XYZ file of C-alpha atoms in Angstrom:
206
model
C 0.000 0.000 0.000
C 1.197 3.518 -0.750
C 2.650 5.030 2.450
C 1.756 8.640 1.609
C -2.028 8.136 1.662
C -3.767 10.288 4.245
C -6.242 8.417 6.437
C -9.268 10.575 5.659
C -12.890 9.853 4.812
C -12.470 11.409 1.362
C -9.576 9.050 0.604
C -11.620 6.125 1.933
C -14.485 7.018 -0.399
C -12.056 7.400 -3.320
C -10.500 3.995 -2.584
C -13.943 2.371 -2.272
C -14.958 3.898 -5.622
C -11.733 2.684 -7.281
C -12.280 -0.785 -5.792
C -15.839 -0.872 -7.103
C -14.677 0.169 -10.577
C -11.916 -2.451 -10.527
C -14.346 -5.206 -9.519
C -16.807 -4.207 -12.248
C -13.977 -3.936 -14.755
C -12.747 -7.417 -13.900
C -16.274 -8.822 -14.205
C -16.713 -7.260 -17.660
C -13.297 -8.427 -18.835
C -13.987 -11.934 -17.570
C -17.285 -12.034 -19.473
C -15.586 -10.663 -22.592
C -12.856 -13.287 -22.331
C -15.429 -16.080 -22.034
C -17.291 -14.861 -25.132
C -14.042 -14.549 -27.091
C -12.893 -18.039 -26.084
C -16.282 -19.532 -26.951
C -16.182 -17.953 -30.427
C -12.544 -18.918 -30.910
C -13.261 -22.574 -30.048
C -16.126 -22.533 -32.541
C -13.758 -21.318 -35.264
C -11.171 -23.939 -34.276
C -13.743 -26.722 -34.602
C -14.759 -25.316 -37.981
C -11.111 -25.162 -39.100
C -10.567 -28.795 -38.152
C -13.585 -29.806 -40.227
C -12.373 -27.795 -43.230
C -8.839 -29.202 -42.960
C -10.144 -32.756 -42.817
C -12.304 -32.161 -45.883
C -9.394 -30.519 -47.704
C -7.183 -33.509 -46.993
C -9.716 -35.866 -48.559
C -10.238 -33.674 -51.642
C -6.500 -33.082 -52.079
C -5.997 -36.851 -52.208
C -8.722 -37.277 -54.817
C -7.443 -34.290 -56.842
C -3.846 -35.508 -56.972
C -4.898 -39.049 -57.810
C -6.924 -37.734 -60.766
C -4.080 -35.404 -61.758
C -1.629 -38.283 -61.661
C -3.843 -40.293 -64.023
C -4.161 -37.275 -66.322
C -0.370 -36.792 -66.348
C 0.146 -40.451 -67.290
C -2.529 -40.578 -69.976
C -2.063 -37.098 -71.489
C 1.522 -36.236 -70.674
C 2.922 -33.735 -68.205
C 3.694 -31.135 -70.881
C 0.076 -31.130 -72.092
C -1.202 -30.727 -68.518
C 1.277 -27.885 -68.008
C 0.010 -26.053 -71.088
C -3.601 -26.408 -69.913
C -2.643 -25.165 -66.433
C -1.086 -22.050 -67.960
C -4.361 -21.266 -69.740
C -6.401 -21.195 -66.520
C -6.969 -17.572 -65.383
C -5.895 -16.331 -61.939
C -8.348 -16.586 -59.089
C -10.701 -13.631 -58.701
C -14.271 -12.894 -57.737
C -14.129 -12.624 -53.952
C -14.468 -9.750 -51.491
C -13.239 -9.406 -47.922
C -15.450 -7.634 -45.402
C -15.214 -7.514 -41.617
C -17.539 -8.014 -38.687
C -17.022 -7.393 -34.989
C -16.963 -9.871 -32.118
C -16.577 -8.035 -28.803
C -14.690 -5.257 -30.585
C -12.451 -7.627 -32.556
C -12.646 -7.102 -36.322
C -12.630 -10.507 -38.013
C -12.760 -11.161 -41.770
C -15.538 -12.591 -43.885
C -14.663 -13.702 -47.400
C -17.638 -13.293 -49.702
C -17.584 -15.345 -52.906
C -19.949 -16.997 -55.328
C -19.653 -20.700 -56.064
C -19.638 -20.770 -59.849
C -20.121 -23.708 -62.170
C -17.006 -25.331 -63.562
C -15.551 -23.727 -66.682
C -13.294 -25.780 -68.936
C -10.365 -23.917 -70.433
C -9.383 -26.671 -72.836
C -10.682 -28.771 -75.719
C -12.447 -31.994 -74.802
C -10.966 -33.646 -77.888
C -7.434 -33.867 -76.473
C -8.344 -34.474 -72.824
C -10.021 -37.133 -70.695
C -12.272 -37.487 -67.642
C -9.331 -37.649 -65.208
C -8.484 -34.034 -66.008
C -12.117 -33.034 -65.547
C -12.146 -34.672 -62.107
C -8.866 -33.027 -61.107
C -10.085 -29.590 -62.210
C -13.372 -30.024 -60.343
C -11.594 -31.118 -57.161
C -9.090 -28.253 -57.277
C -11.951 -25.812 -57.715
C -13.578 -27.248 -54.580
C -10.258 -26.797 -52.796
C -10.126 -23.147 -53.856
C -13.398 -22.422 -52.082
C -12.282 -24.376 -49.015
C -9.059 -22.344 -48.919
C -11.168 -19.168 -48.871
C -13.085 -20.513 -45.878
C -9.978 -21.756 -44.075
C -8.183 -18.426 -44.561
C -11.162 -16.620 -43.037
C -11.351 -19.013 -40.092
C -7.618 -19.123 -39.333
C -7.307 -15.330 -39.416
C -10.322 -15.080 -37.104
C -8.769 -17.565 -34.657
C -5.500 -15.612 -34.629
C -7.174 -12.250 -33.997
C -9.459 -13.658 -31.295
C -6.504 -15.409 -29.620
C -4.557 -12.138 -29.532
C -7.534 -10.363 -27.961
C -7.996 -13.185 -25.429
C -4.329 -12.750 -24.475
C -4.711 -8.971 -24.061
C -7.973 -9.330 -22.144
C -6.493 -11.971 -19.838
C -3.503 -9.743 -19.126
C -5.761 -6.825 -18.187
C -8.065 -9.058 -16.108
C -5.093 -10.554 -14.248
C -3.722 -7.079 -13.524
C -7.042 -6.106 -11.960
C -7.477 -9.369 -10.076
C -3.923 -9.723 -8.773
C -2.765 -6.100 -8.403
C -5.452 -3.407 -8.490
C -8.239 -5.148 -6.551
C -5.982 -6.405 -3.696
C -4.336 -2.955 -3.504
C -7.629 -1.078 -3.124
C -8.995 -3.685 -0.733
C -5.955 -3.162 1.476
C -6.259 0.633 1.267
C -9.954 0.482 2.212
C -9.179 -1.914 5.069
C -6.341 0.152 6.548
C -8.080 3.531 6.244
C -11.293 2.059 7.701
C -9.399 0.610 10.674
C -7.569 3.900 11.311
C -10.778 5.957 11.093
C -12.625 3.527 13.362
C -9.803 3.762 15.883
C -9.951 7.563 15.707
C -13.721 7.447 16.252
C -13.284 5.239 19.318
C -10.634 7.560 20.714
C -12.867 10.572 20.109
C -15.804 8.767 21.732
C -13.801 8.003 24.855
C -12.369 11.544 24.943
C -15.856 13.040 24.813
C -16.995 10.570 27.417
C -14.166 11.641 29.747
C -14.914 15.330 29.154
C -18.594 14.779 29.903
C -17.761 12.861 33.065
C -15.511 15.712 34.294
C -18.279 18.240 33.596
C -20.788 16.110 35.485
C -18.425 15.938 38.491
C -18.039 19.721 38.584
């Protein structure tokens, strides 16, 4: 406790007010942390589901691509790959969870477009292209989810740090200040009571 605090009623009231604010602040931070953790765990579960699905589709895509490479030749597949345009057609917006801005990737699932002649290709290439397109959309979703988890985790860390500072430093400090000032003022009141009692007794005797 700070040694230069005067043991006055005004300081007692100030310490009680600061203690009340600290307790309310800790309660709010604790609630915020719980909401953040709950949302973060939801995103983590979603990420695990997406990653599992991606693993399955990656396997199917590469198996089909391997067949296409064998039956059509790697050079032909390379030429077709070069003709496929770069990914576009998505927008990134944000929404807030307890003051944390997390991303939302908006995109439209479009039907498969073939960028090659069917005459010189086979069904294995069609399957590979379809699977890689599915992966593209899953990557959008996973990017959104992983970035959300990271930002929520950072905010959980900051919130926990602030909550711990209140719980372990500020609240005990103000509790001690309130306790000491209260004890000193109560002792002063008792001394004043007895002093007045002695004065009254002397007056009564005279």
